[in-house]
mmCIF file of the C-alpha atoms, coordinates in Angstrom:
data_MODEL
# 
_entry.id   MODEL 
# 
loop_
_atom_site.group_PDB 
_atom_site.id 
_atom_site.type_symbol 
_atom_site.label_atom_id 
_atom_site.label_alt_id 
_atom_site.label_comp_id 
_atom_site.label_asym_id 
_atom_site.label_entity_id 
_atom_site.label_seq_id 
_atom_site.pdbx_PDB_ins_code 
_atom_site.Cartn_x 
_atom_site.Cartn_y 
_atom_site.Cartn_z 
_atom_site.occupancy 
_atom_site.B_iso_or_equiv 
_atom_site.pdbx_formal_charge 
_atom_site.auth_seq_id 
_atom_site.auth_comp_id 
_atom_site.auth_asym_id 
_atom_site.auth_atom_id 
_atom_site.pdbx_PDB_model_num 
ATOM 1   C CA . UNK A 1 1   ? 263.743 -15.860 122.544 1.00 0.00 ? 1   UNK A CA 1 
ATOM 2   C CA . UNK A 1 2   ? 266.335 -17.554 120.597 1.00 0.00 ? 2   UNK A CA 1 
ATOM 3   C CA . UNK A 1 3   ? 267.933 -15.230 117.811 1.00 0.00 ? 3   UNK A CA 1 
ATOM 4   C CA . UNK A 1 4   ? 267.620 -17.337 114.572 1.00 0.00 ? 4   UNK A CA 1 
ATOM 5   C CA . UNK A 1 5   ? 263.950 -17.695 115.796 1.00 0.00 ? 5   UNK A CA 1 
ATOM 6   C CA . UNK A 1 6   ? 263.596 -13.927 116.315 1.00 0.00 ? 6   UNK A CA 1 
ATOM 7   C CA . UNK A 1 7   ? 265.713 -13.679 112.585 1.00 0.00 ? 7   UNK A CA 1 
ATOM 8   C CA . UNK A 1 8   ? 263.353 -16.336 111.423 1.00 0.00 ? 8   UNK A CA 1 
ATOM 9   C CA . UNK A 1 9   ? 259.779 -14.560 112.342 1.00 0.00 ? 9   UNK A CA 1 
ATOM 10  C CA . UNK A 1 10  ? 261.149 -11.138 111.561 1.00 0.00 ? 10  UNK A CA 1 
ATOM 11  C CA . UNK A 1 11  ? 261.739 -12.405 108.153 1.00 0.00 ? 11  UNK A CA 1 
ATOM 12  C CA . UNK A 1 12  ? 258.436 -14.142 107.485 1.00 0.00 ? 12  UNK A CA 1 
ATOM 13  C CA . UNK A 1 13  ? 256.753 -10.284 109.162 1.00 0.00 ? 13  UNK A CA 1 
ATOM 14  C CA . UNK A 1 14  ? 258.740 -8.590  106.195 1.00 0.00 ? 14  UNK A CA 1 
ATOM 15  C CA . UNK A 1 15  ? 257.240 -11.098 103.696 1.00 0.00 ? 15  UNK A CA 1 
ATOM 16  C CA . UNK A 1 16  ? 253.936 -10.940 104.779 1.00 0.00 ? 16  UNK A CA 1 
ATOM 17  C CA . UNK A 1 17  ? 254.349 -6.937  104.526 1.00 0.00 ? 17  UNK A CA 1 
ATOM 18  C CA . UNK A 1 18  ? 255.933 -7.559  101.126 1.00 0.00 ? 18  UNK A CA 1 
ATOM 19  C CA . UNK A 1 19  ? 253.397 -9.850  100.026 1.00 0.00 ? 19  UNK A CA 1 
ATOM 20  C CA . UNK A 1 20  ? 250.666 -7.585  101.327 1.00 0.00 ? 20  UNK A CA 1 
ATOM 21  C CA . UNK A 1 21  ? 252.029 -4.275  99.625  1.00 0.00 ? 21  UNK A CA 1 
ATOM 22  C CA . UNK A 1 22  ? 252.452 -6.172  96.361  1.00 0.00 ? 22  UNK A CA 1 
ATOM 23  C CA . UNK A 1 23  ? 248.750 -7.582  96.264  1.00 0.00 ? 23  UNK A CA 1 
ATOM 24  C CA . UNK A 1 24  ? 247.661 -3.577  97.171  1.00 0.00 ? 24  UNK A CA 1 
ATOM 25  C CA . UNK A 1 25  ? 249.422 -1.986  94.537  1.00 0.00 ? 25  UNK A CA 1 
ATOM 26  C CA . UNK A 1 26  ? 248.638 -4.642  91.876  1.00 0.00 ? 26  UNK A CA 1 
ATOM 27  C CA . UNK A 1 27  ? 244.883 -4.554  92.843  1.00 0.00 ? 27  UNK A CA 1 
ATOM 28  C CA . UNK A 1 28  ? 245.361 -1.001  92.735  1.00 0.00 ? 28  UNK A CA 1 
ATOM 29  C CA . UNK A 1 29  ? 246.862 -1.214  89.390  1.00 0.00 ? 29  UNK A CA 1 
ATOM 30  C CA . UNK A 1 30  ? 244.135 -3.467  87.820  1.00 0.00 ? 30  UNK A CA 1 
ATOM 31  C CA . UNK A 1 31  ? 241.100 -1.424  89.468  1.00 0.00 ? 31  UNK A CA 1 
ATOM 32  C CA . UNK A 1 32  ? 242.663 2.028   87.738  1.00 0.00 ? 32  UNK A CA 1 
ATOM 33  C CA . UNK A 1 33  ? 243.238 0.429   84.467  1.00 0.00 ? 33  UNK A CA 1 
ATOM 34  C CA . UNK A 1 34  ? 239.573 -1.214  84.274  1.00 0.00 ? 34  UNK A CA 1 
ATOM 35  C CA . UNK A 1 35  ? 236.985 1.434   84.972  1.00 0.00 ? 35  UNK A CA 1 
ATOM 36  C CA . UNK A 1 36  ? 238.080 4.117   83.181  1.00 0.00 ? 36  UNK A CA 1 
ATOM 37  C CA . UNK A 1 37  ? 234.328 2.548   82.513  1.00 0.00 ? 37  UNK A CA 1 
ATOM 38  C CA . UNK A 1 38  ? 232.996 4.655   85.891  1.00 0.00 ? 38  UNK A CA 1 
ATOM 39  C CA . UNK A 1 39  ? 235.893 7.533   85.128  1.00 0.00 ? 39  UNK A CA 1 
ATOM 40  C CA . UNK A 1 40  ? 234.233 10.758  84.876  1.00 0.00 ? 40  UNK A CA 1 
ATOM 41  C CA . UNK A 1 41  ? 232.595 12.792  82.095  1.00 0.00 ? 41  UNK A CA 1 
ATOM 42  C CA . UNK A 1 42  ? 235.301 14.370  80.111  1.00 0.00 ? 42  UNK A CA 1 
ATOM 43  C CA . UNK A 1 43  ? 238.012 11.947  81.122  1.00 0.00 ? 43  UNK A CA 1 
ATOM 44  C CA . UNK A 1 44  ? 239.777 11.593  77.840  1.00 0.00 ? 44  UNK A CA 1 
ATOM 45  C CA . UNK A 1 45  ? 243.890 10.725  76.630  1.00 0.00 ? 45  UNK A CA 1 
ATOM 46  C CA . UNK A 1 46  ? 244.513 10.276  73.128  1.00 0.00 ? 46  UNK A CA 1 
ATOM 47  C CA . UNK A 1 47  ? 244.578 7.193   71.754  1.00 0.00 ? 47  UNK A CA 1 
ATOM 48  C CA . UNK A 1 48  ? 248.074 6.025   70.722  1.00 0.00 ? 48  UNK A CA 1 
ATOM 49  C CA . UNK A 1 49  ? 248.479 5.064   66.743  1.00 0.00 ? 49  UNK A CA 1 
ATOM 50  C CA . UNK A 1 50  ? 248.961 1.158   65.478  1.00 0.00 ? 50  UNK A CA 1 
ATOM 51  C CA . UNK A 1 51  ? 250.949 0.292   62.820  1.00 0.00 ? 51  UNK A CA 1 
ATOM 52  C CA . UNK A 1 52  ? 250.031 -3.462  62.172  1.00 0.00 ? 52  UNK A CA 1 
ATOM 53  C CA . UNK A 1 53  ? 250.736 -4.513  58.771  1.00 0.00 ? 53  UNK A CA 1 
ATOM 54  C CA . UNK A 1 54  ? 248.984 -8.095  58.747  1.00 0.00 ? 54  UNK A CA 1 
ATOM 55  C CA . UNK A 1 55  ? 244.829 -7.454  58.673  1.00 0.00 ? 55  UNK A CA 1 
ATOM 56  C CA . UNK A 1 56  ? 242.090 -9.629  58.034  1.00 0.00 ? 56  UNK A CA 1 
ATOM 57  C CA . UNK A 1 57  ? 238.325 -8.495  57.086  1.00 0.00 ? 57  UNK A CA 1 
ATOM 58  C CA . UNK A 1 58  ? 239.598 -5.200  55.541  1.00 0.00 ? 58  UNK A CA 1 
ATOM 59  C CA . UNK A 1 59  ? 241.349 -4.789  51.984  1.00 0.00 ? 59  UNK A CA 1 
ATOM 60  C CA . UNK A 1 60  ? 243.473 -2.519  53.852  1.00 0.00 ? 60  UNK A CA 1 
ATOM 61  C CA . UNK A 1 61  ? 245.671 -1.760  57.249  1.00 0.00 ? 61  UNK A CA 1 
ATOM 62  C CA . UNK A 1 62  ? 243.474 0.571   58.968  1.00 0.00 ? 62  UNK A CA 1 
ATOM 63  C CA . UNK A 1 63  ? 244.860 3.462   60.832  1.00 0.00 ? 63  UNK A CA 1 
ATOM 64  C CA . UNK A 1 64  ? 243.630 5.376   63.824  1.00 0.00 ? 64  UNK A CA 1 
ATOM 65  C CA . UNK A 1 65  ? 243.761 8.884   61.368  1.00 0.00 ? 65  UNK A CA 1 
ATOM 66  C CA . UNK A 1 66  ? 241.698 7.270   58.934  1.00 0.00 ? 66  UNK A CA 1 
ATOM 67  C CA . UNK A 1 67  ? 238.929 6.843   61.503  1.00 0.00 ? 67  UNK A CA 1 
ATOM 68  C CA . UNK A 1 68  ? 238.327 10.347  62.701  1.00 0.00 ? 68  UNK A CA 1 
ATOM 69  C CA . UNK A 1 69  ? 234.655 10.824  63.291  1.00 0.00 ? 69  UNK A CA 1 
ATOM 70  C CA . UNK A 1 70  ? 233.913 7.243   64.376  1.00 0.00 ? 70  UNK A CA 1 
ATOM 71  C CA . UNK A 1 71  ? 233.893 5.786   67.451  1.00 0.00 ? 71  UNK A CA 1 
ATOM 72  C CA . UNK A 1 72  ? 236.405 3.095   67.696  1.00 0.00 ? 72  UNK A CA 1 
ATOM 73  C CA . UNK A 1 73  ? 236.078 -0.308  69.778  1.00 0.00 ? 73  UNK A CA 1 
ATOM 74  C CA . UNK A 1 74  ? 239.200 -1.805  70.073  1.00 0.00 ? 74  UNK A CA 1 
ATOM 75  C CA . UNK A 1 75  ? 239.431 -6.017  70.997  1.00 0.00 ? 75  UNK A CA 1 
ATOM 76  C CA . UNK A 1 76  ? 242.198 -7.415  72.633  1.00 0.00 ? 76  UNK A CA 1 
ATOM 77  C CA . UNK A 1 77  ? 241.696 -11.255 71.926  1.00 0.00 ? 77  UNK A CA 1 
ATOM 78  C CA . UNK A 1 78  ? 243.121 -13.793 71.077  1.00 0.00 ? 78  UNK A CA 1 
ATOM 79  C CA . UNK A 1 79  ? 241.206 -17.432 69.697  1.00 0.00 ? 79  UNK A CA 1 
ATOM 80  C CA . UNK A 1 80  ? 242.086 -19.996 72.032  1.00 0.00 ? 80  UNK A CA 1 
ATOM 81  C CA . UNK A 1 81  ? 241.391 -18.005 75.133  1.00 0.00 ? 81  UNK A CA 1 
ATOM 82  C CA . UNK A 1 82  ? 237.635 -18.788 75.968  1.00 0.00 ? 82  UNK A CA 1 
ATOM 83  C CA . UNK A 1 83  ? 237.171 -15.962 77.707  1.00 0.00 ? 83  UNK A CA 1 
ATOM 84  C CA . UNK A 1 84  ? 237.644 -14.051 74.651  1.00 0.00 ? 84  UNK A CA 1 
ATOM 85  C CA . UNK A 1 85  ? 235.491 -16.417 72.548  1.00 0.00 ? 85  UNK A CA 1 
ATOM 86  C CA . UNK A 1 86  ? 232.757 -15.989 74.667  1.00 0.00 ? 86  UNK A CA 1 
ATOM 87  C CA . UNK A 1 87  ? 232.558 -12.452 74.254  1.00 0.00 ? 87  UNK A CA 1 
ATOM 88  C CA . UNK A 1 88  ? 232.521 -12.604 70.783  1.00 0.00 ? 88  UNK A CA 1 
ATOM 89  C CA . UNK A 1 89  ? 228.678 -12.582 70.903  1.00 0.00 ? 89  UNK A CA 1 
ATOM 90  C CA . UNK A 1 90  ? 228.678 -9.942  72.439  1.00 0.00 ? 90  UNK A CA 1 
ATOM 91  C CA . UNK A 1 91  ? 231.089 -7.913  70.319  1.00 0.00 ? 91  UNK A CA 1 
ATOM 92  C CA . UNK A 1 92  ? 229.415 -9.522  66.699  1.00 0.00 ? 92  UNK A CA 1 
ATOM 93  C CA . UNK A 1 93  ? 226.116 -8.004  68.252  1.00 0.00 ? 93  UNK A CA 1 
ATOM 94  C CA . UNK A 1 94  ? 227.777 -4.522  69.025  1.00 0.00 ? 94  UNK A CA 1 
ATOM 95  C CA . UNK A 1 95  ? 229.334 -4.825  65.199  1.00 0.00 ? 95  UNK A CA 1 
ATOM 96  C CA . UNK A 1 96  ? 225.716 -5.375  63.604  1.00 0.00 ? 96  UNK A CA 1 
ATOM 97  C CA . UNK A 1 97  ? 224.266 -2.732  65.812  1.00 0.00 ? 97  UNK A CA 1 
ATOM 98  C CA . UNK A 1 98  ? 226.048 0.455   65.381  1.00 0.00 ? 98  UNK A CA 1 
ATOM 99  C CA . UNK A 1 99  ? 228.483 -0.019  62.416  1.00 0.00 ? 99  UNK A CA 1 
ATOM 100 C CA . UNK A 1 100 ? 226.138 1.752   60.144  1.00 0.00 ? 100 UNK A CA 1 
ATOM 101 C CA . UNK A 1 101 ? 225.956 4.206   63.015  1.00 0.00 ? 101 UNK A CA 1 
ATOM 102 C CA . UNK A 1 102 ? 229.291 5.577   63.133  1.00 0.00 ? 102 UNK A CA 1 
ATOM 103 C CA . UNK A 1 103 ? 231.307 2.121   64.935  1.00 0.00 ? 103 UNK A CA 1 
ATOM 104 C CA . UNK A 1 104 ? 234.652 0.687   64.033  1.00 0.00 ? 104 UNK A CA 1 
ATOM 105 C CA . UNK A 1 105 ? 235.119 -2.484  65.527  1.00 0.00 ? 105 UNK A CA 1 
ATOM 106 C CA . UNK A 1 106 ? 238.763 -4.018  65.600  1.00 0.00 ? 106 UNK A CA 1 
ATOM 107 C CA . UNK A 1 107 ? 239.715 -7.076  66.756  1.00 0.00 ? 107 UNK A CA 1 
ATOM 108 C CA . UNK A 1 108 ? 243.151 -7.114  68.124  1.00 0.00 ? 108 UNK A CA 1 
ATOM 109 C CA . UNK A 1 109 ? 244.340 -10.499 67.432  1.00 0.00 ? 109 UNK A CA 1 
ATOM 110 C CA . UNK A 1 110 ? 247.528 -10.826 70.265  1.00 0.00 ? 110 UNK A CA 1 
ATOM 111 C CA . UNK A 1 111 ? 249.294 -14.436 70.821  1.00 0.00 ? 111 UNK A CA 1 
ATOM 112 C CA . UNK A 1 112 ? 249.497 -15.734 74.444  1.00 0.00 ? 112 UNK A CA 1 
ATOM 113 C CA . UNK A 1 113 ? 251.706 -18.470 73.226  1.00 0.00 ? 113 UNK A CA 1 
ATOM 114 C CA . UNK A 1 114 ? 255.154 -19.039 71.095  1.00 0.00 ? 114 UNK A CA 1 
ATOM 115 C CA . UNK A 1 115 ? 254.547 -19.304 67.192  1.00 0.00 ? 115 UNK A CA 1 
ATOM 116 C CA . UNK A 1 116 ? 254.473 -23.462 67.053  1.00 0.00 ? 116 UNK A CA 1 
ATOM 117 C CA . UNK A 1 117 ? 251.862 -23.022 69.565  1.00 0.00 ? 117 UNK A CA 1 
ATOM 118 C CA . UNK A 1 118 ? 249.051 -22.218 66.251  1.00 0.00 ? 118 UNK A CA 1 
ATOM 119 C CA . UNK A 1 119 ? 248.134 -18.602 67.488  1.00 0.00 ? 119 UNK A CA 1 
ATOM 120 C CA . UNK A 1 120 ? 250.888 -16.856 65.078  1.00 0.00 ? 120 UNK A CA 1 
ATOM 121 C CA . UNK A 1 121 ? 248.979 -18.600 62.114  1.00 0.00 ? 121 UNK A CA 1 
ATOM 122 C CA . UNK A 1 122 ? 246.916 -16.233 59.776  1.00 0.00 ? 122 UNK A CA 1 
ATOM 123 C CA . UNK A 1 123 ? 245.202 -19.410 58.387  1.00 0.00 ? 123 UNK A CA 1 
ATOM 124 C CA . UNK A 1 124 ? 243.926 -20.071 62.103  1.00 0.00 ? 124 UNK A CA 1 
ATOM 125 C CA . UNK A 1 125 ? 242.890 -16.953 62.604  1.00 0.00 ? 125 UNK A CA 1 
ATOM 126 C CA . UNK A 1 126 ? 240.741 -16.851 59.853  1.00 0.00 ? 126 UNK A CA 1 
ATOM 127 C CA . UNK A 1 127 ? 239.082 -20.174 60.706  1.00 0.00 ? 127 UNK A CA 1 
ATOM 128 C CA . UNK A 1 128 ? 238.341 -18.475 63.909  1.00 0.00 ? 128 UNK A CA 1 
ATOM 129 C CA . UNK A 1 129 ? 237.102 -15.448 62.687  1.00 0.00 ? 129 UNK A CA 1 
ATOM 130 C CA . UNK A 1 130 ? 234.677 -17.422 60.131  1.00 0.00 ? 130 UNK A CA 1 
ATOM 131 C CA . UNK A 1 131 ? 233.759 -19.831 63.493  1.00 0.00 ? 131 UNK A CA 1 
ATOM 132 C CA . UNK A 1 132 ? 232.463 -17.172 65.362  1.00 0.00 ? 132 UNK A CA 1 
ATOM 133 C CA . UNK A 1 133 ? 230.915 -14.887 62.847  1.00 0.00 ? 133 UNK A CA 1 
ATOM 134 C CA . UNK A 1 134 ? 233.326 -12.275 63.376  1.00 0.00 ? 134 UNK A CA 1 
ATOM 135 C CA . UNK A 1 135 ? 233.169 -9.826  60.080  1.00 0.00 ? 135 UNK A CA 1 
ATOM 136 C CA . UNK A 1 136 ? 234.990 -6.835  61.578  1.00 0.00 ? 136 UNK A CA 1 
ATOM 137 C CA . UNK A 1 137 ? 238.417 -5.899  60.483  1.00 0.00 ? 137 UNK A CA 1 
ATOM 138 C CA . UNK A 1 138 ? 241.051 -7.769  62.420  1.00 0.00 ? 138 UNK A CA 1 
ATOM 139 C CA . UNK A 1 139 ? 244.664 -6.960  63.264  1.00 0.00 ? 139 UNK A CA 1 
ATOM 140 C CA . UNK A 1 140 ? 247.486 -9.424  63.251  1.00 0.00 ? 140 UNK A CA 1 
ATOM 141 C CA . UNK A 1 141 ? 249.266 -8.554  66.533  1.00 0.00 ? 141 UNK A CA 1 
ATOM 142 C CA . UNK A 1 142 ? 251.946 -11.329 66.116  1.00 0.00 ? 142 UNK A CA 1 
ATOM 143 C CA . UNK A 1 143 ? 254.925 -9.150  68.064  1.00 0.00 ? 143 UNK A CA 1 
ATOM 144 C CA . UNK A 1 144 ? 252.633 -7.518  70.174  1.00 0.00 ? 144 UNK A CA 1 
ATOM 145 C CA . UNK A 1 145 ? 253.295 -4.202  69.824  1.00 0.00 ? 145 UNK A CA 1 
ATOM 146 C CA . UNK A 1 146 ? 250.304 -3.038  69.560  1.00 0.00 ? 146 UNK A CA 1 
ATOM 147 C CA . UNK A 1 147 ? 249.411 -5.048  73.244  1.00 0.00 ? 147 UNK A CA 1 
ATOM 148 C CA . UNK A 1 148 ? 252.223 -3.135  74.601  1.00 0.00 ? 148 UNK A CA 1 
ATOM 149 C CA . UNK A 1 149 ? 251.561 0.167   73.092  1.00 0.00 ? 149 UNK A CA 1 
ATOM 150 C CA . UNK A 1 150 ? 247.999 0.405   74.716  1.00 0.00 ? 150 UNK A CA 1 
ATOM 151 C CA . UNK A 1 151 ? 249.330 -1.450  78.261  1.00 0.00 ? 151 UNK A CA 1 
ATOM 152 C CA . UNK A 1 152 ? 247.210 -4.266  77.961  1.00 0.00 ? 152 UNK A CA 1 
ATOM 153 C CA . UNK A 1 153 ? 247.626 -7.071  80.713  1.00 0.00 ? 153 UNK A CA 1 
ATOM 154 C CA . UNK A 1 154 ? 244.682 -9.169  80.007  1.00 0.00 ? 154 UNK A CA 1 
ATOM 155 C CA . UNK A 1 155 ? 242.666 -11.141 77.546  1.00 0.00 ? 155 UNK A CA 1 
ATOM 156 C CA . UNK A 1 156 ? 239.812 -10.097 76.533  1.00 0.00 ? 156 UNK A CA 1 
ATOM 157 C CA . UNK A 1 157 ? 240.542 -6.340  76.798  1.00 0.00 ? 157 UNK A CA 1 
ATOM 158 C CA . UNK A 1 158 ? 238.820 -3.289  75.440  1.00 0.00 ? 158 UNK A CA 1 
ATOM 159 C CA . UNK A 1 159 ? 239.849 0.225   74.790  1.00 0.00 ? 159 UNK A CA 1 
ATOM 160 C CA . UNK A 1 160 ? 236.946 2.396   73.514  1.00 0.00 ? 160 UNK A CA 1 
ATOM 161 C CA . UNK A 1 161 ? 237.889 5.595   71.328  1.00 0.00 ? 161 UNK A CA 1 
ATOM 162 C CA . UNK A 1 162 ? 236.050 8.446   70.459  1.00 0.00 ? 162 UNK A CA 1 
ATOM 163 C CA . UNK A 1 163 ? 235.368 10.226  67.192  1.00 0.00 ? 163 UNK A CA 1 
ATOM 164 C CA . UNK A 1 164 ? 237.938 12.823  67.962  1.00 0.00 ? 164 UNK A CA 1 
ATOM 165 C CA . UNK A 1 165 ? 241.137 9.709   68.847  1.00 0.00 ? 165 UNK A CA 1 
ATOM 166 C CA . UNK A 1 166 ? 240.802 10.052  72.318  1.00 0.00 ? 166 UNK A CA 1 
ATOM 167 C CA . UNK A 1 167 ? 240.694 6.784   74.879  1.00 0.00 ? 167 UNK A CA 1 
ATOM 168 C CA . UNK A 1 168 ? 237.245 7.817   76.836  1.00 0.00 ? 168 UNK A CA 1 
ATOM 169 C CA . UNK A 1 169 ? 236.754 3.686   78.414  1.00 0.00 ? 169 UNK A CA 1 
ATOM 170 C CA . UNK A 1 170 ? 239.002 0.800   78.753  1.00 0.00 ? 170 UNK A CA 1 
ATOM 171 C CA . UNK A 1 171 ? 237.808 -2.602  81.009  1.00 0.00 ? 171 UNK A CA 1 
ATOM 172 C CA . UNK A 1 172 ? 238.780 -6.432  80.580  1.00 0.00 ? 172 UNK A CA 1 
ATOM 173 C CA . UNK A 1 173 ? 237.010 -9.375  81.312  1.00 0.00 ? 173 UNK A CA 1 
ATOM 174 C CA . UNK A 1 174 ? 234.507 -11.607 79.316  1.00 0.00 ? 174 UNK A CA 1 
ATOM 175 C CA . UNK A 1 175 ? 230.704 -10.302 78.954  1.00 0.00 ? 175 UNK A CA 1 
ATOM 176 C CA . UNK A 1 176 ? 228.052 -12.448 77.269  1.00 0.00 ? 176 UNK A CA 1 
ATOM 177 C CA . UNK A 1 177 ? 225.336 -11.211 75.951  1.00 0.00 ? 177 UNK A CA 1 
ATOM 178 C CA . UNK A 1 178 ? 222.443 -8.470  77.441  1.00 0.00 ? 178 UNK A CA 1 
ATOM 179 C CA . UNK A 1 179 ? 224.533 -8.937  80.721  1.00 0.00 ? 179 UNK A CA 1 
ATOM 180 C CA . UNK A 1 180 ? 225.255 -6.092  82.960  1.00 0.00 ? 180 UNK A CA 1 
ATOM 181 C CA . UNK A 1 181 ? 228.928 -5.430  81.784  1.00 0.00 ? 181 UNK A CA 1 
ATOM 182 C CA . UNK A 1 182 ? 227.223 -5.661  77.980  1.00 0.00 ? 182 UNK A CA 1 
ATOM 183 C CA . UNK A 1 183 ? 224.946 -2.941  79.031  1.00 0.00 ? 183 UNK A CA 1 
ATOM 184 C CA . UNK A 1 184 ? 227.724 -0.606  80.491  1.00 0.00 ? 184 UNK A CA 1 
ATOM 185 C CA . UNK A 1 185 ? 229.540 -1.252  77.098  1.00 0.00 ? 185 UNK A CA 1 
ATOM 186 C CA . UNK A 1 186 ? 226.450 -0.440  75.285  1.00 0.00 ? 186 UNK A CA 1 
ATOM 187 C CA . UNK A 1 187 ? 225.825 2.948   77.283  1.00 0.00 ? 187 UNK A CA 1 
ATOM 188 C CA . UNK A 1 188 ? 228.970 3.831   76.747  1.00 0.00 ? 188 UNK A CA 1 
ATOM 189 C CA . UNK A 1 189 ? 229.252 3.026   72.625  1.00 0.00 ? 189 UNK A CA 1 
ATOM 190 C CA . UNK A 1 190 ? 225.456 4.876   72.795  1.00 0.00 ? 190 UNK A CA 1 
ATOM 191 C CA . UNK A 1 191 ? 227.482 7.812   74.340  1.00 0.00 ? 191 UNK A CA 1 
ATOM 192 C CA . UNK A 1 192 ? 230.526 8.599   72.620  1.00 0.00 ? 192 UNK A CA 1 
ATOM 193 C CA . UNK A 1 193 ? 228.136 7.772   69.198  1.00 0.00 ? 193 UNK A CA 1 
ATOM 194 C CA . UNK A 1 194 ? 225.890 10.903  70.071  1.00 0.00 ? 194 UNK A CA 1 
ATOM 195 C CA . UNK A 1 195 ? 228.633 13.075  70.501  1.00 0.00 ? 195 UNK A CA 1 
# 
């Protein structure tokens, strides 16, 4: 065989393998990050503080100290993605159900897009958050920090605390209403409320 056509299917061998070990260890990646929601009992890291300044829904900036004894379901979102908006159901529903129970809800508002783009804009976020019924406190998460802080790589994402600060769940991915993912989420918010 000819060398540069022994070079050339060597090379396309080491790309497949490349390709190959890169879809592995990112599916790897994304199926450790979701289902903490199937991690064992027990399975708990503490939950790392936000500081956003800019809040909506709240007369205040929450803090994760301030919420101590509640069980905290945190929203990665953001209003023009729909697979966040078609969670929101889901989420408004969770909100009504167990906030008089001991449940924080907080929306995590995180731009996908640069500032002229309309995500940035606290006036479009509230028209969002009045669209879709959404009455739980909302963070501004304009530099992403927050995003960063907790590793998120995907909208929708969710990171559910428990009472004592501790990350117990996190998944991604839209859920609509009395669906099967909505009923793991439910268990789970059930669970960590009983504690």
């Amino acid at each position: 065989m000819p060398r540069p056509v022994l070079l050339l299917i060597l090379s396309l061998a080491t790309a497949g393998a490349a390709v190959t070990a890169l879809e592995t260890a990112s599916r790897a990646q994304a199926q450790a990050r979701v289902p903490l929601l199937n991690a064992p009992a027990g399975t708990a890291s503490p939950a790392p503080p936000w500081r956003n300044a800019n809040w909506l829904n709240t007369d205040h900036a929450l803090t994760l100290s301030e919420l101590k004894g509640r069980v905290v379901l945190l929203n990665f979102w953001v209003f023009t993605c729909s697979n966040c908006t078609n969670t929101v159901p889901s989420l408004v529903d969770f909100d009504r159900k167990y906030r008089d129970q001991g449940l924080t809800l907080i929306g995590i508002h995180t731009p996908e897009f640069p500032p002229y783009a309309g995500e940035h804009d606290r006036g479009n976020v509230e028209r969002a958050l009045r669209k879709y019924g959404i009455e739980y406190p909302n963070a501004q998460d304009n530099d992403s920090k927050t995003w960063n802080l907790y590793g998120i790589r995907y909208w929708p994402s969710f990171v559910l605390i428990d009472k004592h600060g501790n990350i117990r769940y996190e998944g991604y991915g839209e859920f609509h209403l009395n669906d099967g993912s909505y009923g793991t989420w439910d268990k789970r918010i059930r669970e960590l409320l009983a504690e």
